[in-house]
Coordinates of N, CA and C in Angstrom, one line a residue:
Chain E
X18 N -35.4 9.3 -0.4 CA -35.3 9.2 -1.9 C -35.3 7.8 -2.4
X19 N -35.8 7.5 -3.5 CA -35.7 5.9 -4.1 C -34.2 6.1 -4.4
X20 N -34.1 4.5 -4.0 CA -32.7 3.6 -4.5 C -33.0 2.6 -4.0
X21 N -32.1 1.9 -5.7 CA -32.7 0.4 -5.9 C -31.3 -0.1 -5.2
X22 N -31.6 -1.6 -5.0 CA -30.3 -2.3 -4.5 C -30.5 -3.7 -5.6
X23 N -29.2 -3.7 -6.4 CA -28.8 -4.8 -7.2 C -28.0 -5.9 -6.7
X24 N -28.5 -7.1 -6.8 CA -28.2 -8.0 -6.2 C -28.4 -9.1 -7.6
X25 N -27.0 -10.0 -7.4 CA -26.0 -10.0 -7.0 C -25.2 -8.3 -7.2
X26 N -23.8 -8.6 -6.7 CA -23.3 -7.4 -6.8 C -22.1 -7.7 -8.0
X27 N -21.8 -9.3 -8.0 CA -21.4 -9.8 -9.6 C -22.1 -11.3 -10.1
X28 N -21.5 -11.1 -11.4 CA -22.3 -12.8 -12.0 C -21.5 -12.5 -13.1
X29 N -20.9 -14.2 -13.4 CA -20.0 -14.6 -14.3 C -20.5 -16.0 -14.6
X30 N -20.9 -15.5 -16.0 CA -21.9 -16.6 -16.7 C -20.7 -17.1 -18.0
X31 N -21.5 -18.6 -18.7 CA -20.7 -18.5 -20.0 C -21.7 -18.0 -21.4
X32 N -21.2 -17.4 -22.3 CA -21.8 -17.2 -23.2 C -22.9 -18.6 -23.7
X33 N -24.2 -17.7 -24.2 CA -25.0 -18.4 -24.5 C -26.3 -18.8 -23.3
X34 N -25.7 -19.0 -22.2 CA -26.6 -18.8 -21.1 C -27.0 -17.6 -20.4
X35 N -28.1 -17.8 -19.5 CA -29.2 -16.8 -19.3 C -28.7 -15.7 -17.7
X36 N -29.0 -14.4 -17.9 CA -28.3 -13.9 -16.5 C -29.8 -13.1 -16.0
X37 N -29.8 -13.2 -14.9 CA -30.7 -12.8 -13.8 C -30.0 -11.7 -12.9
X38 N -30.7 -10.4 -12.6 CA -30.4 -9.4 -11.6 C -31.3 -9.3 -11.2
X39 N -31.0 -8.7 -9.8 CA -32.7 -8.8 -9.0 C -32.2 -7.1 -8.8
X40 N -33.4 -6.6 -8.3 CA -33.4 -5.2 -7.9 C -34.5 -5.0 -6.8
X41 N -34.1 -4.4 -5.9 CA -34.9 -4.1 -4.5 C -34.9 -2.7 -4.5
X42 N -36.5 -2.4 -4.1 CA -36.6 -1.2 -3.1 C -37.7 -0.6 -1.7
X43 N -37.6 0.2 -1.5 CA -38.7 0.5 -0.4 C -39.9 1.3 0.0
X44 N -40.1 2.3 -2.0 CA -41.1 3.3 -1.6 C -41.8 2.8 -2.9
X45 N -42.7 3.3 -2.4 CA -44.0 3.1 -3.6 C -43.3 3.7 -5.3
X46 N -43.5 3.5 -6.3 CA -43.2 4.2 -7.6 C -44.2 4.4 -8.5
X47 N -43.0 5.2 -9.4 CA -44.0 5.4 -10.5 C -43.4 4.4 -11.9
X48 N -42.6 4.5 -11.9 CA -41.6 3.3 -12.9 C -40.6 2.7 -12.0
X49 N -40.1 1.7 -13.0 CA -38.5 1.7 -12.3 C -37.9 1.3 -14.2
X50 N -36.5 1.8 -14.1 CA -36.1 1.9 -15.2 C -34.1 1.3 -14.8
X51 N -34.3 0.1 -15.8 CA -32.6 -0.4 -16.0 C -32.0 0.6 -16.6
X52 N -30.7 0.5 -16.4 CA -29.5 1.0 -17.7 C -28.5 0.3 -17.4
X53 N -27.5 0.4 -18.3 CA -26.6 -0.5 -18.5 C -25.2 0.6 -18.6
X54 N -24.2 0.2 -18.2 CA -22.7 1.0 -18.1 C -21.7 0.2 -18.4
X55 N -21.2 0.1 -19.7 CA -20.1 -0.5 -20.6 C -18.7 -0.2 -19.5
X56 N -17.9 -0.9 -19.0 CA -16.6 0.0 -18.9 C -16.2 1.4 -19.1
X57 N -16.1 2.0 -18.3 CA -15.6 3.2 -18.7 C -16.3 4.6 -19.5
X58 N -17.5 3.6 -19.7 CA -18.6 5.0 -20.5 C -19.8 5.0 -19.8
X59 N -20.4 5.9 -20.3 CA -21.9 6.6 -19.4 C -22.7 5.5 -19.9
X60 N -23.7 5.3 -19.3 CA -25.0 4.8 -18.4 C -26.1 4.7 -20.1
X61 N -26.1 3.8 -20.3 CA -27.3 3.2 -21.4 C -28.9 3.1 -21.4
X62 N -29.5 3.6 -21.5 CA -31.6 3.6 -21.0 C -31.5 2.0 -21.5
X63 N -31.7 1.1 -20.7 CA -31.9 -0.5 -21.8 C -33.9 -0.8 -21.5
X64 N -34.3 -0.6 -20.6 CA -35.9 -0.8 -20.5 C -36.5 0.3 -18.9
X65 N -37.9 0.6 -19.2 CA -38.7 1.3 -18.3 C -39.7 0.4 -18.1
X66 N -40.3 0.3 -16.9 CA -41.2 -0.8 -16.7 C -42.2 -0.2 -15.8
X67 N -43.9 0.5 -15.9 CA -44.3 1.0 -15.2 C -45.0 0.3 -14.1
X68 N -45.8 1.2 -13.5 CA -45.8 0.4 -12.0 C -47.2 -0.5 -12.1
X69 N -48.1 -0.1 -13.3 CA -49.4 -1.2 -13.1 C -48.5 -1.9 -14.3
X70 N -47.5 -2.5 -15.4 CA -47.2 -3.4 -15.6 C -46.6 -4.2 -14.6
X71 N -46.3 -5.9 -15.1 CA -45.4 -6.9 -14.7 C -45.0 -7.6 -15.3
X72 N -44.3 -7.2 -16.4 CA -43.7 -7.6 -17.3 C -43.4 -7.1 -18.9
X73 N -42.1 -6.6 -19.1 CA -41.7 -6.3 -20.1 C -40.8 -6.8 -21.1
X74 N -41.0 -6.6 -22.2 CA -39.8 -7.6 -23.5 C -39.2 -5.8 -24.0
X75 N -37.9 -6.2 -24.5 CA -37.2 -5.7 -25.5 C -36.1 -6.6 -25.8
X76 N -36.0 -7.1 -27.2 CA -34.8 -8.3 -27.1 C -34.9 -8.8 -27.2
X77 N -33.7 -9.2 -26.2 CA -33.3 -10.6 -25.3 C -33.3 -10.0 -24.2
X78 N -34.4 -9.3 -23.8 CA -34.4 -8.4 -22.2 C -35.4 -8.9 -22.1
X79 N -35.9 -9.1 -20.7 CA -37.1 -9.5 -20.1 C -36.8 -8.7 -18.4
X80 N -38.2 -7.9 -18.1 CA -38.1 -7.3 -17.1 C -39.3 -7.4 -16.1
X81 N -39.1 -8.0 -14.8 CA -40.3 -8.1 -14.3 C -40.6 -7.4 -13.2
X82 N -41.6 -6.7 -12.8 CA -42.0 -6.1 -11.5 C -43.1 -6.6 -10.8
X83 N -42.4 -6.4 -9.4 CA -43.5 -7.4 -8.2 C -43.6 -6.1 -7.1
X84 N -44.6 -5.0 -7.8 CA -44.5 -3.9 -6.7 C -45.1 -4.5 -5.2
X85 N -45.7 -5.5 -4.9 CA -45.8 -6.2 -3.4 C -44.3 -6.5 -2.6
X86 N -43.9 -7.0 -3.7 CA -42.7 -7.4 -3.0 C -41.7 -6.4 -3.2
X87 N -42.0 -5.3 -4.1 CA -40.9 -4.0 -4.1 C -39.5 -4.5 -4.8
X88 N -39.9 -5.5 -5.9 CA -38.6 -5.5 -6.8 C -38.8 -6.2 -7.8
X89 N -37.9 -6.3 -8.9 CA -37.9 -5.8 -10.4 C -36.4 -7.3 -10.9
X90 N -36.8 -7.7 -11.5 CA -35.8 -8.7 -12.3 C -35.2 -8.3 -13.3
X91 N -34.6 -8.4 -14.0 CA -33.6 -8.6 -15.8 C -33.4 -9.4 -15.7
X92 N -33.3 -10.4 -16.5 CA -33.2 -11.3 -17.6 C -32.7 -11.6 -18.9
X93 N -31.8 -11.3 -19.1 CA -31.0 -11.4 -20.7 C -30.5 -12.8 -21.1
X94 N -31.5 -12.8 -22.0 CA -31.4 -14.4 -22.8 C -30.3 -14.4 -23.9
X95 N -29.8 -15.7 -23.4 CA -28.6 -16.3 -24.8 C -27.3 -15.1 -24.9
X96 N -27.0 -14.9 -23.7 CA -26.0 -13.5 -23.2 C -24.8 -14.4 -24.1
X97 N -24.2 -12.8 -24.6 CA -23.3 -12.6 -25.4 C -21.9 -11.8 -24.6
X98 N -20.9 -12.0 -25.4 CA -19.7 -11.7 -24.5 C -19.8 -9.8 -24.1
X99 N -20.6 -9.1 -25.5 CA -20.6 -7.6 -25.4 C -21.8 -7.1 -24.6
X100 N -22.3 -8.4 -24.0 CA -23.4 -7.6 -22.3 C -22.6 -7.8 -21.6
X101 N -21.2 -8.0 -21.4 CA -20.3 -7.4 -20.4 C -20.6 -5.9 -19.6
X102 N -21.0 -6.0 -18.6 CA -21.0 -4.5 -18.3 C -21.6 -4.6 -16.6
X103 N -22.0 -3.1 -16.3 CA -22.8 -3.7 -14.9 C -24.6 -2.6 -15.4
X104 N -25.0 -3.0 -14.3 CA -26.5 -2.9 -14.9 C -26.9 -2.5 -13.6
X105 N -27.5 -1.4 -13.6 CA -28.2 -0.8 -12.8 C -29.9 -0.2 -12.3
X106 N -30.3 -0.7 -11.5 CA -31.9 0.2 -11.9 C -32.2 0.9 -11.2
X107 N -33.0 1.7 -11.2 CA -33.5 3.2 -10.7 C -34.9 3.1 -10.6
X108 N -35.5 3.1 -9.7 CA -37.0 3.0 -9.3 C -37.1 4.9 -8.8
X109 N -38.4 4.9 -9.7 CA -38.8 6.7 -9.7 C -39.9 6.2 -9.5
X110 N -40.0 7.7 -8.0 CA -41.2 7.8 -7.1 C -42.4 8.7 -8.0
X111 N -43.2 8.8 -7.1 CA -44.1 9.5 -8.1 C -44.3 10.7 -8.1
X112 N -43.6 11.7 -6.9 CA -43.1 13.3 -7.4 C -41.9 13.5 -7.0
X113 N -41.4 14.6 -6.7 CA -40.3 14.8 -6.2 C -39.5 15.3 -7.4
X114 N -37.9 15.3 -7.5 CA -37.1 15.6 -8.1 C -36.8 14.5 -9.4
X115 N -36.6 14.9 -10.5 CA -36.7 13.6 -11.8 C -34.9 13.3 -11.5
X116 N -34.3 13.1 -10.5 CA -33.0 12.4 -10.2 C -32.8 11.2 -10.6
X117 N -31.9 10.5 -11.1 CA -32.2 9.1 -10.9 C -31.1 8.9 -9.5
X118 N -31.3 7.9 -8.2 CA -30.9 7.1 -7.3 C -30.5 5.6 -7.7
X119 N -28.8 5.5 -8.1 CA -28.4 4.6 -8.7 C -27.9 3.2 -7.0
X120 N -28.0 2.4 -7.4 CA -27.2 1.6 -6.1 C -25.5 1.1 -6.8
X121 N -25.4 -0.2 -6.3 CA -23.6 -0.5 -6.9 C -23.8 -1.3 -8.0
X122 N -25.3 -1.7 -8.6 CA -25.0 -2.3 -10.0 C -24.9 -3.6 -9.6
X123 N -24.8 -4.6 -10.3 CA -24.5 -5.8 -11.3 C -24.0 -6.0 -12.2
X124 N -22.2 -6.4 -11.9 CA -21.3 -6.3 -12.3 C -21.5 -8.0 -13.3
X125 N -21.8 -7.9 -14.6 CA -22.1 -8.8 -15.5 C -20.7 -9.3 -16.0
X126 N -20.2 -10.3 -16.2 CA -19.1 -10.5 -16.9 C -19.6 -12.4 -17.4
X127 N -19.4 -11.8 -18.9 CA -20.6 -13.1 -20.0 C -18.5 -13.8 -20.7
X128 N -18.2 -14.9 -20.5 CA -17.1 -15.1 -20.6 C -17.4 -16.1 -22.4
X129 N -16.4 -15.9 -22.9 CA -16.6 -16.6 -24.4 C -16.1 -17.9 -24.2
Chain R
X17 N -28.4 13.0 -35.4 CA -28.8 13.6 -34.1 C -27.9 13.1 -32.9
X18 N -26.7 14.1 -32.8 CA -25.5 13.8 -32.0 C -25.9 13.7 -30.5
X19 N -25.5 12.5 -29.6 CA -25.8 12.3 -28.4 C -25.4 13.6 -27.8
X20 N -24.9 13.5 -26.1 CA -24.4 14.0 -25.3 C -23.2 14.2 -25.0
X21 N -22.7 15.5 -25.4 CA -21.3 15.8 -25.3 C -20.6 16.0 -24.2
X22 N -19.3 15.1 -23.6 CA -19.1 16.1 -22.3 C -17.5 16.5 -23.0
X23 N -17.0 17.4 -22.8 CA -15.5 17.4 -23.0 C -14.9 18.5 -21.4
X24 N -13.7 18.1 -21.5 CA -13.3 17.6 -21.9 C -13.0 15.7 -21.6
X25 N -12.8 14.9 -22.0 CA -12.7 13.2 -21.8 C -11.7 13.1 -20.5
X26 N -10.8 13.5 -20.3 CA -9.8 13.4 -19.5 C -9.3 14.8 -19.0
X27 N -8.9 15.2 -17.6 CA -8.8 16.6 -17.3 C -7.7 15.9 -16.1
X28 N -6.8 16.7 -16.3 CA -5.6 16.8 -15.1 C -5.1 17.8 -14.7
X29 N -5.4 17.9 -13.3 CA -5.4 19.0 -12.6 C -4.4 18.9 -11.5
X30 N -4.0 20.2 -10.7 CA -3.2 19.6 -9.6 C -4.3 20.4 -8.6
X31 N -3.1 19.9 -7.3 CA -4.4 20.6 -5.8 C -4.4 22.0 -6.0
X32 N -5.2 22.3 -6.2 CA -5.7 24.0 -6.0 C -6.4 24.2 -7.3
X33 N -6.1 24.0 -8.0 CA -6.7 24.5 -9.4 C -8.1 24.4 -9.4
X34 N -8.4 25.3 -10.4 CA -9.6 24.7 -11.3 C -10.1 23.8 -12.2
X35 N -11.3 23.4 -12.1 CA -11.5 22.2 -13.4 C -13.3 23.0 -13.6
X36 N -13.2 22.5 -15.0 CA -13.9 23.2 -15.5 C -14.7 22.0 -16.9
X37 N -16.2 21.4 -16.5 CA -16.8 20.3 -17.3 C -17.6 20.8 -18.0
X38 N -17.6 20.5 -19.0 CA -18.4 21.0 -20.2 C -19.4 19.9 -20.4
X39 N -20.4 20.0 -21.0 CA -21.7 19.3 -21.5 C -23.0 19.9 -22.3
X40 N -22.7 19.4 -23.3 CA -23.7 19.7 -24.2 C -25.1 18.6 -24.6
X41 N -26.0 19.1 -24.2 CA -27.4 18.1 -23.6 C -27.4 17.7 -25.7
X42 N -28.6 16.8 -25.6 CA -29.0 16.3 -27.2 C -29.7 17.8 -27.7
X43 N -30.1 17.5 -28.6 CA -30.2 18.5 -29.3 C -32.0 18.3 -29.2
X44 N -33.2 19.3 -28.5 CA -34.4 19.4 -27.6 C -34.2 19.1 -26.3
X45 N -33.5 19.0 -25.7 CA -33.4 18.8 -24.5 C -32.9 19.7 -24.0
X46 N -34.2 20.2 -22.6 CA -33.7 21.2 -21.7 C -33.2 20.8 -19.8
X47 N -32.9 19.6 -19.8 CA -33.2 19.2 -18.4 C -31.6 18.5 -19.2
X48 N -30.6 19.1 -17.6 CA -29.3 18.2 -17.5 C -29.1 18.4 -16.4
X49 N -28.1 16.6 -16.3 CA -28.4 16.3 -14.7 C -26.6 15.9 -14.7
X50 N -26.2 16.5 -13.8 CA -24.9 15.7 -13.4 C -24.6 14.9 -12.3
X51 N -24.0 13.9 -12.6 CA -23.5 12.3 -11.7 C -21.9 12.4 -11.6
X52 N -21.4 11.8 -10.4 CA -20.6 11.5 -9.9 C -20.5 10.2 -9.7
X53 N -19.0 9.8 -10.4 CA -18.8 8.2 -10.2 C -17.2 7.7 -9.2
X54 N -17.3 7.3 -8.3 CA -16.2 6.9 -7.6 C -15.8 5.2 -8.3
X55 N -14.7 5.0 -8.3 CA -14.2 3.6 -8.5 C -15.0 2.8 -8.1
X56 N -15.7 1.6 -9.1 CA -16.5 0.5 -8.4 C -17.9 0.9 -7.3
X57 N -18.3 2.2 -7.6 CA -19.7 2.4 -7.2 C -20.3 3.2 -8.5
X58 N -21.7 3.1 -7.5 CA -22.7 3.9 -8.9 C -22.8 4.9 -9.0
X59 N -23.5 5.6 -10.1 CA -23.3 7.5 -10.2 C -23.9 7.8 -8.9
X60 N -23.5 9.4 -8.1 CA -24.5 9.2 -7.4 C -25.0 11.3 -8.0
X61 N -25.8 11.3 -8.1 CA -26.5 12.7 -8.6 C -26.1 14.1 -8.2
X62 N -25.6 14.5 -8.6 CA -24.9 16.0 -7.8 C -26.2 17.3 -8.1
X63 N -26.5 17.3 -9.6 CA -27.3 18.6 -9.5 C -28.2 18.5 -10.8
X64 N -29.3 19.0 -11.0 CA -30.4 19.0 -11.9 C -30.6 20.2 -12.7
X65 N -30.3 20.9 -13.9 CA -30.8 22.1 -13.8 C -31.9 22.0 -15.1
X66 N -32.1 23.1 -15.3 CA -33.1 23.3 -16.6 C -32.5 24.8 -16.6
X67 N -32.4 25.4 -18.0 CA -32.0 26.2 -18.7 C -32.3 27.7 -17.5
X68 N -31.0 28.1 -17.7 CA -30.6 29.0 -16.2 C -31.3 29.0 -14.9
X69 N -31.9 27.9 -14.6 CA -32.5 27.6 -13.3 C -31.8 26.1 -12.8
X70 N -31.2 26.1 -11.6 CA -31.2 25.2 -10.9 C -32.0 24.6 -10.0
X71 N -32.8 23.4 -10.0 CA -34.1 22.6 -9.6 C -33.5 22.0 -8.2
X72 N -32.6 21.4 -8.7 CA -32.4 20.1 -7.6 C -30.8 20.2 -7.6
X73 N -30.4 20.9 -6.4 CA -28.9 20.8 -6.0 C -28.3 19.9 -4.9
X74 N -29.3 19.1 -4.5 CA -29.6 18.4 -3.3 C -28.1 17.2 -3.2
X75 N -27.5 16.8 -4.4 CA -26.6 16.2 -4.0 C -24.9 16.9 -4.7
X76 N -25.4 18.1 -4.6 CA -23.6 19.2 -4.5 C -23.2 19.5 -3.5
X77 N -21.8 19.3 -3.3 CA -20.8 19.5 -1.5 C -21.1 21.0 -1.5
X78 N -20.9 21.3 -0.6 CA -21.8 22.8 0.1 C -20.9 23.8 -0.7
X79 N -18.9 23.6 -0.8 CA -18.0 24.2 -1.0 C -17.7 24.2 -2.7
X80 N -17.3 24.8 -2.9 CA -15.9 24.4 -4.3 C -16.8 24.2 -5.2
X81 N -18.1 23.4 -5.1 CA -18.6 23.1 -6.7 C -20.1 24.1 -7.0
X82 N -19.7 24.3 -8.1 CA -21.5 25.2 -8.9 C -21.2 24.8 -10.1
X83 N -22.6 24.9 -11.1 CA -23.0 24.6 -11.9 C -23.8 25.2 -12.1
X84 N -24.2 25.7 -13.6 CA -24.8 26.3 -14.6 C -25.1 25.6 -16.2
X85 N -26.3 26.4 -16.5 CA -26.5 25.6 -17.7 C -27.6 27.2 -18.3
X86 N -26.5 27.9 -18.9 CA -27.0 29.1 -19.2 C -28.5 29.0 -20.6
X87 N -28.4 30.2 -20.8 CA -29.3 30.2 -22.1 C -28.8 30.0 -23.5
X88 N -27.5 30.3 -23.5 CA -27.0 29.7 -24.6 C -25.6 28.9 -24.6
X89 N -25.1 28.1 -24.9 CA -23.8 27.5 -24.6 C -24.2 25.9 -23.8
X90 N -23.1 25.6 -23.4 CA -22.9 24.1 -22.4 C -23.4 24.5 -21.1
X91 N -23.9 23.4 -20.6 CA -23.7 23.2 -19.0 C -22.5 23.2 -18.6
X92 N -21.9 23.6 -18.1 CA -20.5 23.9 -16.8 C -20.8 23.4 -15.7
X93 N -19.5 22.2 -15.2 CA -19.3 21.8 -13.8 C -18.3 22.5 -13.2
X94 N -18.4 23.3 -12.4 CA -17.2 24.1 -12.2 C -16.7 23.8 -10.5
X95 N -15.0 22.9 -10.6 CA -14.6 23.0 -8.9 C -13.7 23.8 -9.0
X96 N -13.8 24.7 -8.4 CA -12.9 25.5 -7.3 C -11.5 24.3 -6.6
X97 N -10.5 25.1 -6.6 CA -9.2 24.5 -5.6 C -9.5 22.8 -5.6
X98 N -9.1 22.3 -6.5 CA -9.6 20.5 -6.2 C -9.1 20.2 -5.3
X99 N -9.4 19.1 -5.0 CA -8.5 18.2 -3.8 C -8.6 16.7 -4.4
X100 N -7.6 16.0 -4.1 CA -7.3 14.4 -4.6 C -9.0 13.8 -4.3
X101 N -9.2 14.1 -3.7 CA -11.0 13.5 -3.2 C -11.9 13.9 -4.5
X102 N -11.3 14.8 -5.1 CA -12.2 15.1 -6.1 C -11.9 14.1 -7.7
X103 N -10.9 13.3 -7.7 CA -10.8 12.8 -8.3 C -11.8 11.7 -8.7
X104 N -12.8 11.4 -9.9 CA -13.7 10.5 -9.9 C -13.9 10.9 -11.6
X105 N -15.2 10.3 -12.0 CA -15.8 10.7 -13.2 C -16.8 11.2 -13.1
X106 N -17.2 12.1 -14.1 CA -18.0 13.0 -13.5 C -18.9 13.1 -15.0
X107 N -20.2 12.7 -14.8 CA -20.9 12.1 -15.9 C -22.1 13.1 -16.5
X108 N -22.7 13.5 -17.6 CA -24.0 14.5 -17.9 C -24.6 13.5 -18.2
X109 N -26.2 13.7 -17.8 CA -27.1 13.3 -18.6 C -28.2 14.7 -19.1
X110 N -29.2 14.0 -20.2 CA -30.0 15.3 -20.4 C -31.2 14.4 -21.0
X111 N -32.1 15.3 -20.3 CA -33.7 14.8 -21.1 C -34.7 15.7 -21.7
X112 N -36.0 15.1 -22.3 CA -36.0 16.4 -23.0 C -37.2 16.7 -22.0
X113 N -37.8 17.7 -22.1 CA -39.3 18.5 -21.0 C -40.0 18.0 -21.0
X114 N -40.8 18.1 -20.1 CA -42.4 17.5 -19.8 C -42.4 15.8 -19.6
X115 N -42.0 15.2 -19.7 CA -41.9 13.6 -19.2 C -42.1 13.2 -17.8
X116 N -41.8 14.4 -17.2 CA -41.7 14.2 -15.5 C -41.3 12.6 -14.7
X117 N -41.6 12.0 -14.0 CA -41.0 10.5 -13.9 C -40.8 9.9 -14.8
X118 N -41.5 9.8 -16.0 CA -41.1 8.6 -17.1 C -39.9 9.0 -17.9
X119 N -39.6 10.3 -17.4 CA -38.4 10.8 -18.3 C -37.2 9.8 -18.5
X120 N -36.4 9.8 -19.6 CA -35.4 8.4 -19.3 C -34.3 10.2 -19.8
X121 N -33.2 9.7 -19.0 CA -32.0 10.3 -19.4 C -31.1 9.7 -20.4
X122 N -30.3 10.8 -20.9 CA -29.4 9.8 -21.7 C -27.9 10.8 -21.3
X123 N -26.8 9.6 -21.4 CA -25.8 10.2 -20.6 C -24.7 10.4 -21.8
X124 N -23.6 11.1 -21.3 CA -22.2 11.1 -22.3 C -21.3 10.4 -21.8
X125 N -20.4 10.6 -22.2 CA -19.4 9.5 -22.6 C -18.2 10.2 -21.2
X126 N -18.7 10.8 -20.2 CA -18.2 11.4 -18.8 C -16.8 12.0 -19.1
X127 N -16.4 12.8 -18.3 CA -15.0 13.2 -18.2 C -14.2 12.7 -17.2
X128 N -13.1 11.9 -16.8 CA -12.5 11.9 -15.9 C -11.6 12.7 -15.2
X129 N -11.3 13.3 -14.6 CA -10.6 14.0 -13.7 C -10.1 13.3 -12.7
X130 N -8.5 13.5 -12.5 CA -7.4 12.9 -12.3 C -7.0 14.8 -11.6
X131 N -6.4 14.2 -10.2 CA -6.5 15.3 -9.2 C -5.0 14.9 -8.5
X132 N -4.1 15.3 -9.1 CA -2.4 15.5 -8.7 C -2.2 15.7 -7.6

């Protein structure tokens, strides 16, 4: 089954500056898709990025995919203290079950 | 257009009992998926259904747990006799038909369950 692996597994930035998560995986897809998880609450859709793109905007999101190299970046520009959270992606194969395969995230903490 | 409801938010149970999760998908949406969260890891997928059919049960423990998502009402997470191990958060998502991989989920606000 797909599962991504997020790396770092934390980052502690200061407000204003820029955070990078990398995302790895090892089967071919059909998308791969971030979300984001506040403390204590369910899972946010933040960007979908398909497999003939390489590169997506929403934001101050920026998302890139290198299906050769089988992994996906975020990018959140001029991070703010409330992208505190961790951030996860899900790379979906192209049949199978519509599950998402979460890994441990990217535990974001943007300090004021 | 009210998100994803789970109730109840917090559930305290002791060993043996039942626990019983409620979730009410968005309103068009017939695909709900339930996740399991342990401390400091990621959801990991317990079961998929679409309206009184279960798709994908591939990550439910063999024992204690079933799920349903009838024709009218909530999806129900239902454990049998808990055990402390069952203690975690236990998360719905729901999307709406026909998207097949591009489908994005959207989740609720999870229930925790606290296992005495």
């Amino acid at each position: 089954s797909q599962q991504g692996e997020e790396d770092p597994q934390a980052l502690s930035i200061q407000e204003g500056e820029n955070a990078t998560m990398n995302c790895s995986y090892k089967t071919s897809i059909n998308n791969l898709q971030w979300y984001r998880q506040n403390s204590g609450r369910g899972l946010v859709h933040l960007i979908l990025i398909r497999s003939n793109e390489r590169e997506k905007h929403s934001g101050r999101l920026r998302v890139t995919l290198d299906t050769s190299k089988k992994s996906s970046s975020l990018l959140i520009t001029a991070s703010r203290a409330a992208d505190t959270a961790s951030y996860f992606c899900a790379p979906r194969g192209q049949g199978g079950s519509e599950k998402l395969v979460f890994g441990k995230g990217t535990k974001l903490t943007v300090n004021p | 257009n009210a998100g994803v409801m789970q109730n109840p938010r917090h559930l305290v149970r002791r060993r043996g009992q039942e626990a019983r999760l409620r979730c009410s998908p968005m309103k068009g949406h017939s695909h709900v998926y339930w996740y399991r969260q342990l401390p400091e890891e990621g959801l990991k997928f317990m079961v998929y259904l679409q309206k009184e059919n279960i798709i994908d049960e591939s990550g439910m423990p063999k024992e204690r747990f079933s799920a349903e998502f009838p024709k009218e009402g909530p999806s129900i997470l239902r454990i049998q006799q808990v055990v402390r191990g069952d203690s975690a958060a236990y998360f719905c998502a729901s999307s709406p038909p026909g998207a097949g991989p591009n489908n994005i989920q959207y989740f609720g606000a999870g229930t925790r369950l606290s296992v005495l």
